[in-house]
GROMACS .gro file of C-alpha atoms in nm:
model
  495
    1UNK     CA    1   1.238   1.315  -3.560
    2UNK     CA    2   1.108   1.643  -3.698
    3UNK     CA    3   0.809   1.878  -3.690
    4UNK     CA    4   0.631   1.988  -4.002
    5UNK     CA    5   0.337   2.198  -4.120
    6UNK     CA    6   0.154   2.260  -4.448
    7UNK     CA    7  -0.011   2.573  -4.585
    8UNK     CA    8  -0.239   2.508  -4.884
    9UNK     CA    9  -0.381   2.760  -5.130
   10UNK     CA   10  -0.560   2.715  -5.462
   11UNK     CA   11  -0.234   2.757  -5.658
   12UNK     CA   12   0.033   2.696  -5.396
   13UNK     CA   13   0.147   2.425  -5.154
   14UNK     CA   14   0.404   2.520  -4.891
   15UNK     CA   15   0.565   2.292  -4.633
   16UNK     CA   16   0.824   2.362  -4.366
   17UNK     CA   17   0.992   2.078  -4.180
   18UNK     CA   18   1.247   2.121  -3.903
   19UNK     CA   19   1.445   1.874  -3.695
   20UNK     CA   20   1.341   1.882  -3.331
   21UNK     CA   21   1.703   1.943  -3.233
   22UNK     CA   22   1.724   2.233  -3.480
   23UNK     CA   23   1.995   2.068  -3.690
   24UNK     CA   24   1.816   2.115  -4.023
   25UNK     CA   25   1.523   2.292  -4.187
   26UNK     CA   26   1.357   2.203  -4.518
   27UNK     CA   27   1.112   2.415  -4.716
   28UNK     CA   28   0.925   2.292  -5.024
   29UNK     CA   29   0.697   2.485  -5.258
   30UNK     CA   30   0.494   2.332  -5.544
   31UNK     CA   31   0.752   2.064  -5.619
   32UNK     CA   32   0.615   1.708  -5.633
   33UNK     CA   33   0.959   1.564  -5.697
   34UNK     CA   34   1.093   1.726  -5.380
   35UNK     CA   35   0.791   1.615  -5.178
   36UNK     CA   36   0.844   1.255  -5.289
   37UNK     CA   37   1.217   1.273  -5.224
   38UNK     CA   38   1.153   1.413  -4.876
   39UNK     CA   39   0.905   1.137  -4.799
   40UNK     CA   40   1.142   0.862  -4.909
   41UNK     CA   41   1.424   1.010  -4.702
   42UNK     CA   42   1.209   1.042  -4.389
   43UNK     CA   43   0.939   0.774  -4.411
   44UNK     CA   44   1.100   0.585  -4.123
   45UNK     CA   45   1.127   0.896  -3.903
   46UNK     CA   46   0.867   1.034  -3.664
   47UNK     CA   47   0.663   1.318  -3.818
   48UNK     CA   48   0.546   1.557  -3.546
   49UNK     CA   49   0.262   1.799  -3.611
   50UNK     CA   50  -0.021   1.995  -3.454
   51UNK     CA   51  -0.355   1.856  -3.574
   52UNK     CA   52  -0.145   1.664  -3.825
   53UNK     CA   53  -0.331   1.334  -3.797
   54UNK     CA   54  -0.640   1.479  -3.964
   55UNK     CA   55  -0.474   1.749  -4.178
   56UNK     CA   56  -0.100   1.759  -4.255
   57UNK     CA   57  -0.056   1.381  -4.283
   58UNK     CA   58  -0.350   1.367  -4.522
   59UNK     CA   59  -0.227   1.657  -4.733
   60UNK     CA   60   0.113   1.488  -4.769
   61UNK     CA   61  -0.044   1.155  -4.867
   62UNK     CA   62  -0.270   1.329  -5.118
   63UNK     CA   63   0.026   1.505  -5.278
   64UNK     CA   64   0.220   1.179  -5.301
   65UNK     CA   65  -0.072   1.023  -5.490
   66UNK     CA   66  -0.025   1.282  -5.768
   67UNK     CA   67   0.159   1.242  -6.099
   68UNK     CA   68   0.289   1.596  -6.153
   69UNK     CA   69   0.311   1.939  -5.988
   70UNK     CA   70  -0.016   2.063  -6.138
   71UNK     CA   71  -0.212   1.763  -6.019
   72UNK     CA   72  -0.044   1.779  -5.678
   73UNK     CA   73  -0.160   2.140  -5.630
   74UNK     CA   74  -0.510   2.055  -5.751
   75UNK     CA   75  -0.535   1.746  -5.528
   76UNK     CA   76  -0.403   1.928  -5.221
   77UNK     CA   77  -0.652   2.213  -5.267
   78UNK     CA   78  -0.937   1.963  -5.309
   79UNK     CA   79  -0.826   1.773  -4.998
   80UNK     CA   80  -0.797   2.098  -4.804
   81UNK     CA   81  -1.162   2.173  -4.883
   82UNK     CA   82  -1.278   1.827  -4.784
   83UNK     CA   83  -1.090   1.836  -4.452
   84UNK     CA   84  -1.156   2.194  -4.344
   85UNK     CA   85  -1.470   2.290  -4.533
   86UNK     CA   86  -1.665   1.964  -4.520
   87UNK     CA   87  -1.487   1.780  -4.235
   88UNK     CA   88  -1.490   1.475  -4.459
   89UNK     CA   89  -1.151   1.302  -4.433
   90UNK     CA   90  -1.312   0.978  -4.551
   91UNK     CA   91  -1.349   1.129  -4.899
   92UNK     CA   92  -0.968   1.128  -4.933
   93UNK     CA   93  -0.949   0.755  -4.864
   94UNK     CA   94  -1.225   0.694  -5.115
   95UNK     CA   95  -1.044   0.885  -5.390
   96UNK     CA   96  -0.676   0.807  -5.319
   97UNK     CA   97  -0.468   0.513  -5.200
   98UNK     CA   98  -0.367   0.687  -4.878
   99UNK     CA   99  -0.229   0.371  -4.716
  100UNK     CA  100   0.031   0.347  -4.993
  101UNK     CA  101   0.226   0.619  -4.810
  102UNK     CA  102   0.216   0.542  -4.436
  103UNK     CA  103   0.338   0.813  -4.201
  104UNK     CA  104   0.478   0.750  -3.855
  105UNK     CA  105   0.313   1.054  -3.706
  106UNK     CA  106   0.277   1.200  -3.359
  107UNK     CA  107   0.005   1.463  -3.328
  108UNK     CA  108   0.075   1.682  -3.023
  109UNK     CA  109  -0.280   1.821  -3.043
  110UNK     CA  110  -0.423   1.482  -2.942
  111UNK     CA  111  -0.242   1.494  -2.607
  112UNK     CA  112  -0.343   1.727  -2.325
  113UNK     CA  113  -0.612   1.991  -2.369
  114UNK     CA  114  -0.763   1.937  -2.715
  115UNK     CA  115  -0.953   2.267  -2.700
  116UNK     CA  116  -0.617   2.443  -2.718
  117UNK     CA  117  -0.534   2.583  -3.063
  118UNK     CA  118  -0.178   2.633  -3.182
  119UNK     CA  119  -0.225   3.010  -3.157
  120UNK     CA  120  -0.342   2.966  -2.796
  121UNK     CA  121  -0.029   2.764  -2.725
  122UNK     CA  122   0.191   3.030  -2.885
  123UNK     CA  123   0.033   3.293  -2.663
  124UNK     CA  124   0.067   3.090  -2.342
  125UNK     CA  125   0.430   3.008  -2.422
  126UNK     CA  126   0.518   3.369  -2.497
  127UNK     CA  127   0.602   3.297  -2.860
  128UNK     CA  128   0.550   3.528  -3.154
  129UNK     CA  129   0.197   3.506  -3.294
  130UNK     CA  130   0.143   3.578  -3.661
  131UNK     CA  131  -0.165   3.529  -3.873
  132UNK     CA  132  -0.158   3.485  -4.248
  133UNK     CA  133  -0.146   3.813  -4.440
  134UNK     CA  134  -0.294   3.635  -4.743
  135UNK     CA  135  -0.662   3.530  -4.768
  136UNK     CA  136  -0.687   3.151  -4.761
  137UNK     CA  137  -0.931   3.149  -5.051
  138UNK     CA  138  -0.718   3.368  -5.282
  139UNK     CA  139  -0.772   3.249  -5.640
  140UNK     CA  140  -0.431   3.314  -5.796
  141UNK     CA  141  -0.067   3.214  -5.750
  142UNK     CA  142   0.102   3.386  -5.458
  143UNK     CA  143   0.352   3.661  -5.530
  144UNK     CA  144   0.714   3.635  -5.424
  145UNK     CA  145   0.653   3.859  -5.123
  146UNK     CA  146   0.342   3.665  -5.028
  147UNK     CA  147   0.530   3.336  -5.044
  148UNK     CA  148   0.806   3.480  -4.828
  149UNK     CA  149   0.549   3.597  -4.573
  150UNK     CA  150   0.362   3.264  -4.566
  151UNK     CA  151   0.682   3.066  -4.523
  152UNK     CA  152   0.773   3.291  -4.230
  153UNK     CA  153   0.428   3.230  -4.079
  154UNK     CA  154   0.464   2.858  -4.154
  155UNK     CA  155   0.801   2.827  -3.979
  156UNK     CA  156   0.670   3.004  -3.668
  157UNK     CA  157   0.400   2.739  -3.643
  158UNK     CA  158   0.661   2.463  -3.677
  159UNK     CA  159   0.869   2.624  -3.401
  160UNK     CA  160   0.558   2.642  -3.180
  161UNK     CA  161   0.481   2.277  -3.252
  162UNK     CA  162   0.831   2.180  -3.137
  163UNK     CA  163   0.782   2.385  -2.821
  164UNK     CA  164   0.450   2.215  -2.742
  165UNK     CA  165   0.605   1.877  -2.820
  166UNK     CA  166   0.866   1.945  -2.553
  167UNK     CA  167   0.585   1.965  -2.296
  168UNK     CA  168   0.417   1.647  -2.424
  169UNK     CA  169   0.723   1.438  -2.500
  170UNK     CA  170   0.657   1.193  -2.215
  171UNK     CA  171   0.331   1.084  -2.374
  172UNK     CA  172   0.514   0.990  -2.692
  173UNK     CA  173   0.775   0.796  -2.492
  174UNK     CA  174   0.494   0.607  -2.318
  175UNK     CA  175   0.331   0.520  -2.649
  176UNK     CA  176   0.660   0.403  -2.798
  177UNK     CA  177   0.716   0.174  -2.498
  178UNK     CA  178   0.366   0.026  -2.538
  179UNK     CA  179   0.414  -0.015  -2.913
  180UNK     CA  180   0.734  -0.206  -2.841
  181UNK     CA  181   0.587  -0.414  -2.558
  182UNK     CA  182   0.291  -0.528  -2.768
  183UNK     CA  183   0.471  -0.559  -3.101
  184UNK     CA  184   0.255  -0.298  -3.276
  185UNK     CA  185   0.359  -0.114  -3.594
  186UNK     CA  186   0.521   0.226  -3.543
  187UNK     CA  187   0.228   0.383  -3.730
  188UNK     CA  188   0.028   0.312  -3.413
  189UNK     CA  189   0.197   0.626  -3.278
  190UNK     CA  190  -0.079   0.819  -3.459
  191UNK     CA  191  -0.343   0.660  -3.233
  192UNK     CA  192  -0.502   0.852  -2.949
  193UNK     CA  193  -0.447   0.711  -2.599
  194UNK     CA  194  -0.787   0.539  -2.607
  195UNK     CA  195  -0.735   0.398  -2.957
  196UNK     CA  196  -0.399   0.256  -2.855
  197UNK     CA  197  -0.553   0.098  -2.545
  198UNK     CA  198  -0.832  -0.059  -2.751
  199UNK     CA  199  -0.572  -0.207  -2.985
  200UNK     CA  200  -0.364  -0.344  -2.696
  201UNK     CA  201  -0.671  -0.492  -2.525
  202UNK     CA  202  -0.784  -0.644  -2.859
  203UNK     CA  203  -1.119  -0.479  -2.797
  204UNK     CA  204  -1.440  -0.533  -2.989
  205UNK     CA  205  -1.732  -0.300  -2.906
  206UNK     CA  206  -2.022  -0.434  -2.702
  207UNK     CA  207  -2.366  -0.382  -2.854
  208UNK     CA  208  -2.476  -0.163  -2.561
  209UNK     CA  209  -2.821  -0.321  -2.546
  210UNK     CA  210  -2.819  -0.335  -2.165
  211UNK     CA  211  -2.694   0.021  -2.113
  212UNK     CA  212  -3.009   0.157  -1.947
  213UNK     CA  213  -3.095  -0.132  -1.715
  214UNK     CA  214  -3.142  -0.052  -1.343
  215UNK     CA  215  -2.844  -0.081  -1.107
  216UNK     CA  216  -2.850  -0.223  -0.756
  217UNK     CA  217  -2.581  -0.193  -0.487
  218UNK     CA  218  -2.310  -0.456  -0.467
  219UNK     CA  219  -2.350  -0.693  -0.172
  220UNK     CA  220  -2.074  -0.533   0.036
  221UNK     CA  221  -2.210  -0.177   0.008
  222UNK     CA  222  -2.414  -0.061   0.311
  223UNK     CA  223  -2.642   0.235   0.251
  224UNK     CA  224  -2.863   0.406   0.509
  225UNK     CA  225  -3.018   0.637   0.249
  226UNK     CA  226  -3.270   0.422   0.060
  227UNK     CA  227  -3.351   0.712  -0.176
  228UNK     CA  228  -3.013   0.658  -0.341
  229UNK     CA  229  -3.091   0.289  -0.392
  230UNK     CA  230  -3.436   0.367  -0.537
  231UNK     CA  231  -3.292   0.634  -0.769
  232UNK     CA  232  -3.060   0.389  -0.942
  233UNK     CA  233  -3.286   0.083  -0.919
  234UNK     CA  234  -3.495   0.191  -1.218
  235UNK     CA  235  -3.433   0.227  -1.593
  236UNK     CA  236  -3.160   0.485  -1.649
  237UNK     CA  237  -3.252   0.831  -1.774
  238UNK     CA  238  -2.940   1.044  -1.810
  239UNK     CA  239  -3.146   1.363  -1.762
  240UNK     CA  240  -3.234   1.262  -1.406
  241UNK     CA  241  -3.037   1.391  -1.109
  242UNK     CA  242  -3.087   1.316  -0.741
  243UNK     CA  243  -3.005   1.580  -0.479
  244UNK     CA  244  -3.004   1.472  -0.114
  245UNK     CA  245  -2.949   1.729   0.161
  246UNK     CA  246  -2.746   1.544   0.420
  247UNK     CA  247  -2.458   1.623   0.654
  248UNK     CA  248  -2.512   1.998   0.609
  249UNK     CA  249  -2.486   2.007   0.230
  250UNK     CA  250  -2.646   1.898  -0.096
  251UNK     CA  251  -2.509   1.566  -0.222
  252UNK     CA  252  -2.561   1.537  -0.596
  253UNK     CA  253  -2.599   1.197  -0.764
  254UNK     CA  254  -2.604   1.150  -1.140
  255UNK     CA  255  -2.405   0.942  -1.389
  256UNK     CA  256  -2.048   1.052  -1.326
  257UNK     CA  257  -1.896   1.112  -0.985
  258UNK     CA  258  -2.069   1.211  -0.664
  259UNK     CA  259  -2.034   1.580  -0.568
  260UNK     CA  260  -2.102   1.772  -0.250
  261UNK     CA  261  -1.955   2.061  -0.053
  262UNK     CA  262  -2.028   2.327   0.203
  263UNK     CA  263  -2.013   2.634  -0.021
  264UNK     CA  264  -1.807   2.937   0.086
  265UNK     CA  265  -1.650   2.744   0.370
  266UNK     CA  266  -1.345   2.869   0.560
  267UNK     CA  267  -1.177   2.650   0.816
  268UNK     CA  268  -0.859   2.786   0.974
  269UNK     CA  269  -0.878   2.654   1.329
  270UNK     CA  270  -1.012   2.298   1.293
  271UNK     CA  271  -0.849   1.965   1.214
  272UNK     CA  272  -0.916   1.808   0.876
  273UNK     CA  273  -0.858   1.475   0.709
  274UNK     CA  274  -0.857   1.403   0.336
  275UNK     CA  275  -0.956   1.042   0.264
  276UNK     CA  276  -0.908   0.929  -0.097
  277UNK     CA  277  -0.962   0.596  -0.273
  278UNK     CA  278  -0.628   0.499  -0.426
  279UNK     CA  279  -0.649   0.482  -0.809
  280UNK     CA  280  -1.028   0.481  -0.792
  281UNK     CA  281  -1.133   0.367  -1.140
  282UNK     CA  282  -0.853   0.118  -1.215
  283UNK     CA  283  -0.897  -0.026  -0.864
  284UNK     CA  284  -1.270  -0.056  -0.910
  285UNK     CA  285  -1.233  -0.224  -1.248
  286UNK     CA  286  -0.988  -0.487  -1.119
  287UNK     CA  287  -1.109  -0.547  -0.764
  288UNK     CA  288  -1.482  -0.538  -0.838
  289UNK     CA  289  -1.461  -0.736  -1.163
  290UNK     CA  290  -1.576  -0.445  -1.378
  291UNK     CA  291  -1.333  -0.485  -1.669
  292UNK     CA  292  -1.512  -0.375  -1.992
  293UNK     CA  293  -1.669  -0.673  -2.168
  294UNK     CA  294  -1.540  -0.531  -2.495
  295UNK     CA  295  -1.187  -0.643  -2.401
  296UNK     CA  296  -1.040  -0.974  -2.512
  297UNK     CA  297  -1.070  -1.218  -2.218
  298UNK     CA  298  -0.701  -1.305  -2.211
  299UNK     CA  299  -0.595  -0.939  -2.232
  300UNK     CA  300  -0.837  -0.849  -1.954
  301UNK     CA  301  -0.665  -1.103  -1.729
  302UNK     CA  302  -0.326  -0.963  -1.827
  303UNK     CA  303  -0.457  -0.617  -1.745
  304UNK     CA  304  -0.528  -0.729  -1.390
  305UNK     CA  305  -0.165  -0.839  -1.352
  306UNK     CA  306  -0.043  -0.501  -1.484
  307UNK     CA  307  -0.249  -0.330  -1.216
  308UNK     CA  308  -0.085  -0.526  -0.934
  309UNK     CA  309   0.261  -0.512  -1.091
  310UNK     CA  310   0.233  -0.133  -1.115
  311UNK     CA  311   0.150  -0.102  -0.745
  312UNK     CA  312   0.377  -0.367  -0.595
  313UNK     CA  313   0.670  -0.388  -0.838
  314UNK     CA  314   0.709  -0.108  -1.092
  315UNK     CA  315   0.620   0.194  -0.879
  316UNK     CA  316   0.837   0.101  -0.577
  317UNK     CA  317   1.129   0.020  -0.807
  318UNK     CA  318   1.097   0.343  -1.008
  319UNK     CA  319   1.027   0.138  -1.322
  320UNK     CA  320   0.901   0.370  -1.602
  321UNK     CA  321   0.630   0.116  -1.680
  322UNK     CA  322   0.446   0.242  -1.371
  323UNK     CA  323   0.369   0.566  -1.555
  324UNK     CA  324   0.337   0.410  -1.900
  325UNK     CA  325   0.080   0.149  -1.805
  326UNK     CA  326  -0.114   0.407  -1.607
  327UNK     CA  327  -0.191   0.558  -1.947
  328UNK     CA  328  -0.372   0.237  -2.046
  329UNK     CA  329  -0.565   0.208  -1.722
  330UNK     CA  330  -0.678   0.571  -1.706
  331UNK     CA  331  -0.740   0.645  -2.073
  332UNK     CA  332  -0.874   0.320  -2.205
  333UNK     CA  333  -1.016   0.102  -1.932
  334UNK     CA  334  -1.281   0.351  -1.828
  335UNK     CA  335  -1.256   0.659  -2.048
  336UNK     CA  336  -1.341   0.492  -2.380
  337UNK     CA  337  -1.616   0.258  -2.261
  338UNK     CA  338  -1.883   0.528  -2.304
  339UNK     CA  339  -1.760   0.627  -2.653
  340UNK     CA  340  -1.979   0.455  -2.912
  341UNK     CA  341  -1.709   0.514  -3.174
  342UNK     CA  342  -1.450   0.324  -2.971
  343UNK     CA  343  -1.371  -0.046  -2.996
  344UNK     CA  344  -1.376  -0.041  -2.613
  345UNK     CA  345  -1.744   0.060  -2.606
  346UNK     CA  346  -1.933  -0.097  -2.316
  347UNK     CA  347  -2.166   0.164  -2.161
  348UNK     CA  348  -2.325  -0.075  -1.911
  349UNK     CA  349  -1.992  -0.145  -1.745
  350UNK     CA  350  -1.911   0.228  -1.742
  351UNK     CA  351  -2.242   0.294  -1.565
  352UNK     CA  352  -2.178   0.019  -1.312
  353UNK     CA  353  -1.838   0.171  -1.229
  354UNK     CA  354  -1.967   0.525  -1.177
  355UNK     CA  355  -2.292   0.433  -0.998
  356UNK     CA  356  -2.138   0.173  -0.769
  357UNK     CA  357  -1.858   0.420  -0.704
  358UNK     CA  358  -2.108   0.681  -0.587
  359UNK     CA  359  -2.285   0.428  -0.366
  360UNK     CA  360  -1.953   0.315  -0.217
  361UNK     CA  361  -1.845   0.671  -0.142
  362UNK     CA  362  -2.184   0.738   0.020
  363UNK     CA  363  -2.127   0.427   0.232
  364UNK     CA  364  -1.789   0.568   0.343
  365UNK     CA  365  -1.942   0.909   0.420
  366UNK     CA  366  -2.217   0.753   0.631
  367UNK     CA  367  -1.974   0.535   0.826
  368UNK     CA  368  -1.731   0.816   0.921
  369UNK     CA  369  -2.005   1.067   0.994
  370UNK     CA  370  -2.190   0.831   1.227
  371UNK     CA  371  -1.880   0.827   1.450
  372UNK     CA  372  -1.853   1.206   1.458
  373UNK     CA  373  -1.680   1.327   1.141
  374UNK     CA  374  -1.812   1.648   0.984
  375UNK     CA  375  -1.831   1.628   0.605
  376UNK     CA  376  -1.673   1.930   0.432
  377UNK     CA  377  -1.681   1.796   0.076
  378UNK     CA  378  -1.701   1.480  -0.134
  379UNK     CA  379  -1.588   1.446  -0.495
  380UNK     CA  380  -1.580   1.126  -0.706
  381UNK     CA  381  -1.299   0.939  -0.532
  382UNK     CA  382  -1.253   1.104  -0.195
  383UNK     CA  383  -1.391   1.301   0.095
  384UNK     CA  384  -1.270   1.582   0.321
  385UNK     CA  385  -1.387   1.572   0.682
  386UNK     CA  386  -1.330   1.768   1.000
  387UNK     CA  387  -1.232   1.565   1.306
  388UNK     CA  388  -1.149   1.616   1.673
  389UNK     CA  389  -0.896   1.447   1.896
  390UNK     CA  390  -1.186   1.257   2.054
  391UNK     CA  391  -1.321   1.100   1.732
  392UNK     CA  392  -1.007   1.070   1.516
  393UNK     CA  393  -0.937   0.705   1.599
  394UNK     CA  394  -1.302   0.612   1.548
  395UNK     CA  395  -1.299   0.776   1.204
  396UNK     CA  396  -0.986   0.584   1.110
  397UNK     CA  397  -1.139   0.259   1.232
  398UNK     CA  398  -1.460   0.320   1.035
  399UNK     CA  399  -1.246   0.385   0.727
  400UNK     CA  400  -1.042   0.069   0.785
  401UNK     CA  401  -1.362  -0.135   0.821
  402UNK     CA  402  -1.480   0.009   0.486
  403UNK     CA  403  -1.146  -0.088   0.331
  404UNK     CA  404  -1.188  -0.448   0.446
  405UNK     CA  405  -1.541  -0.472   0.305
  406UNK     CA  406  -1.453  -0.303  -0.027
  407UNK     CA  407  -1.102  -0.443  -0.077
  408UNK     CA  408  -0.993  -0.088  -0.169
  409UNK     CA  409  -0.701   0.105  -0.025
  410UNK     CA  410  -0.756   0.449   0.122
  411UNK     CA  411  -0.499   0.728   0.139
  412UNK     CA  412  -0.504   0.971   0.432
  413UNK     CA  413  -0.371   1.328   0.449
  414UNK     CA  414  -0.411   1.564   0.740
  415UNK     CA  415  -0.493   1.923   0.648
  416UNK     CA  416  -0.455   2.235   0.863
  417UNK     CA  417  -0.664   2.492   0.677
  418UNK     CA  418  -0.939   2.498   0.416
  419UNK     CA  419  -1.074   2.776   0.195
  420UNK     CA  420  -1.358   2.635  -0.016
  421UNK     CA  421  -1.573   2.822  -0.266
  422UNK     CA  422  -1.745   2.502  -0.385
  423UNK     CA  423  -1.656   2.139  -0.455
  424UNK     CA  424  -1.454   2.232  -0.763
  425UNK     CA  425  -1.276   2.542  -0.630
  426UNK     CA  426  -1.075   2.529  -0.311
  427UNK     CA  427  -0.740   2.586  -0.138
  428UNK     CA  428  -0.597   2.369   0.138
  429UNK     CA  429  -0.278   2.394   0.342
  430UNK     CA  430  -0.104   2.089   0.487
  431UNK     CA  431   0.079   2.075   0.823
  432UNK     CA  432   0.416   2.106   0.644
  433UNK     CA  433   0.303   2.436   0.491
  434UNK     CA  434   0.247   2.301   0.141
  435UNK     CA  435  -0.047   2.454  -0.040
  436UNK     CA  436  -0.278   2.271  -0.282
  437UNK     CA  437  -0.520   2.458  -0.507
  438UNK     CA  438  -0.793   2.337  -0.738
  439UNK     CA  439  -1.043   2.500  -0.971
  440UNK     CA  440  -1.080   2.760  -1.241
  441UNK     CA  441  -1.036   3.048  -0.997
  442UNK     CA  442  -0.689   2.942  -0.880
  443UNK     CA  443  -0.560   2.669  -1.115
  444UNK     CA  444  -0.312   2.901  -1.287
  445UNK     CA  445  -0.150   3.028  -0.972
  446UNK     CA  446   0.214   2.948  -0.906
  447UNK     CA  447   0.098   2.715  -0.629
  448UNK     CA  448  -0.098   2.491  -0.869
  449UNK     CA  449   0.002   2.146  -0.988
  450UNK     CA  450   0.108   2.237  -1.341
  451UNK     CA  451   0.020   1.893  -1.475
  452UNK     CA  452  -0.345   2.006  -1.473
  453UNK     CA  453  -0.288   2.325  -1.675
  454UNK     CA  454   0.035   2.236  -1.854
  455UNK     CA  455   0.191   2.560  -1.985
  456UNK     CA  456  -0.130   2.763  -1.982
  457UNK     CA  457  -0.124   3.099  -1.809
  458UNK     CA  458  -0.396   3.362  -1.825
  459UNK     CA  459  -0.447   3.624  -1.554
  460UNK     CA  460  -0.236   3.419  -1.315
  461UNK     CA  461  -0.176   3.736  -1.113
  462UNK     CA  462  -0.541   3.715  -1.001
  463UNK     CA  463  -0.501   3.353  -0.888
  464UNK     CA  464  -0.175   3.437  -0.707
  465UNK     CA  465  -0.344   3.732  -0.540
  466UNK     CA  466  -0.627   3.513  -0.411
  467UNK     CA  467  -0.395   3.246  -0.270
  468UNK     CA  468  -0.148   3.491  -0.118
  469UNK     CA  469  -0.428   3.683   0.054
  470UNK     CA  470  -0.621   3.385   0.192
  471UNK     CA  471  -0.325   3.170   0.294
  472UNK     CA  472  -0.058   3.423   0.386
  473UNK     CA  473  -0.256   3.742   0.449
  474UNK     CA  474  -0.069   3.933   0.176
  475UNK     CA  475  -0.248   4.242   0.046
  476UNK     CA  476  -0.340   4.183  -0.322
  477UNK     CA  477  -0.179   4.517  -0.408
  478UNK     CA  478   0.157   4.385  -0.289
  479UNK     CA  479   0.123   4.070  -0.502
  480UNK     CA  480   0.050   4.286  -0.807
  481UNK     CA  481   0.327   4.538  -0.743
  482UNK     CA  482   0.587   4.269  -0.669
  483UNK     CA  483   0.509   4.091  -0.997
  484UNK     CA  484   0.527   4.424  -1.182
  485UNK     CA  485   0.861   4.519  -1.025
  486UNK     CA  486   1.003   4.175  -1.111
  487UNK     CA  487   0.890   4.216  -1.473
  488UNK     CA  488   0.667   3.906  -1.455
  489UNK     CA  489   0.480   4.007  -1.770
  490UNK     CA  490   0.312   3.670  -1.828
  491UNK     CA  491   0.135   3.699  -1.492
  492UNK     CA  492  -0.073   3.982  -1.637
  493UNK     CA  493  -0.156   3.834  -1.978
  494UNK     CA  494  -0.517   3.756  -2.059
  495UNK     CA  495  -0.584   3.484  -2.317
   0.00000   0.00000   0.00000
């Protein structure tokens, strides 16, 4: 297993490859024989790159389709132009036999935040950042010093790729387990999460002809607000949005999740209850018979068994399949059904899931509020309410009644304090003192769940200052000075 990276110029091809464990490094320049030797020695290994699926893999395959060094350089430069200049990878497959040289590749860029460039990652990780000192369109062979400089730049990018891979290694392990479980070729490691799911589910895209048909509530859903029913019971127009002012806030209905909140809300003396639907989308798909029609019928039935096995067997036993199969359910079952380029395409089913989900959550809101709950916010798969000792049991009973009608499971968490800017930016503190933060204003604070921001860190001192002040009453100046005295340089970086 190694990381690699290409740099391509009009007269020069440079590649650096390095074992993930650092045990060896290989550098090749303008040498077709060496490129072919390297490929033969490592064609059964995992090739790790950053944006390698669409670039580095293709450059390597183009080079291998050449007959001598001169043609290899010419072909690589032509391919570079097609990929970067024209964004036309298909042209390579039309000109060369790319499948003659399969690569077992893992592209770390396709996991996590895809807007993140390698240079961004280097900055966030505190690594050295170097740009090329040579113009990419230079029309002559590189000098000795220029080659030395580009190889140095090239190796830094390989080192950064290995560093990013360390943060995304679990995703590769999950894919390898799925490849093994479903007897797929190792080259399937190059697939995105949604592509892999489509392959596992033996998907074939639906024609989408019924995408815009009206949607009515399911029989078990009880809605007091008939405006919501009327809004969805007409041909779909994705530009339309319904805003209903109820329970002291605007509740927004559209084509994703429901959203509402009391803006600029501070609650430090009340009693609060977070009520969430457990595994909202996978649960909805299985329990409400909303599996995408694009899936093979037999695989769809198997998928239902995975859902229950994950909850009742794998998760309680600490079986790694609990996390691995979650990748299928989250990435492919719902996420790809709106993508017209995906084999899992079934936009009608995706609309049914999101619209019925909004209706169901509205049903839950109405039921708990009619017994005295005060709605603080609602967001896609859960609600936050304020309760009193007098109405707590009634709220729980209303929630349990909703569970029985829906066949869903709800999760309950008591909360002591709430600081809420809007539905997407808030801080809460639990009775045990634990703090949860969400949103762009605080997501990079040290209190945040790092799975949402990975290794990213920009102006985290500001986020820490906000949380420390609101939750603990710490003067922002103290937060800043303490970080400065402790030499926490990354807290002050702006990227």
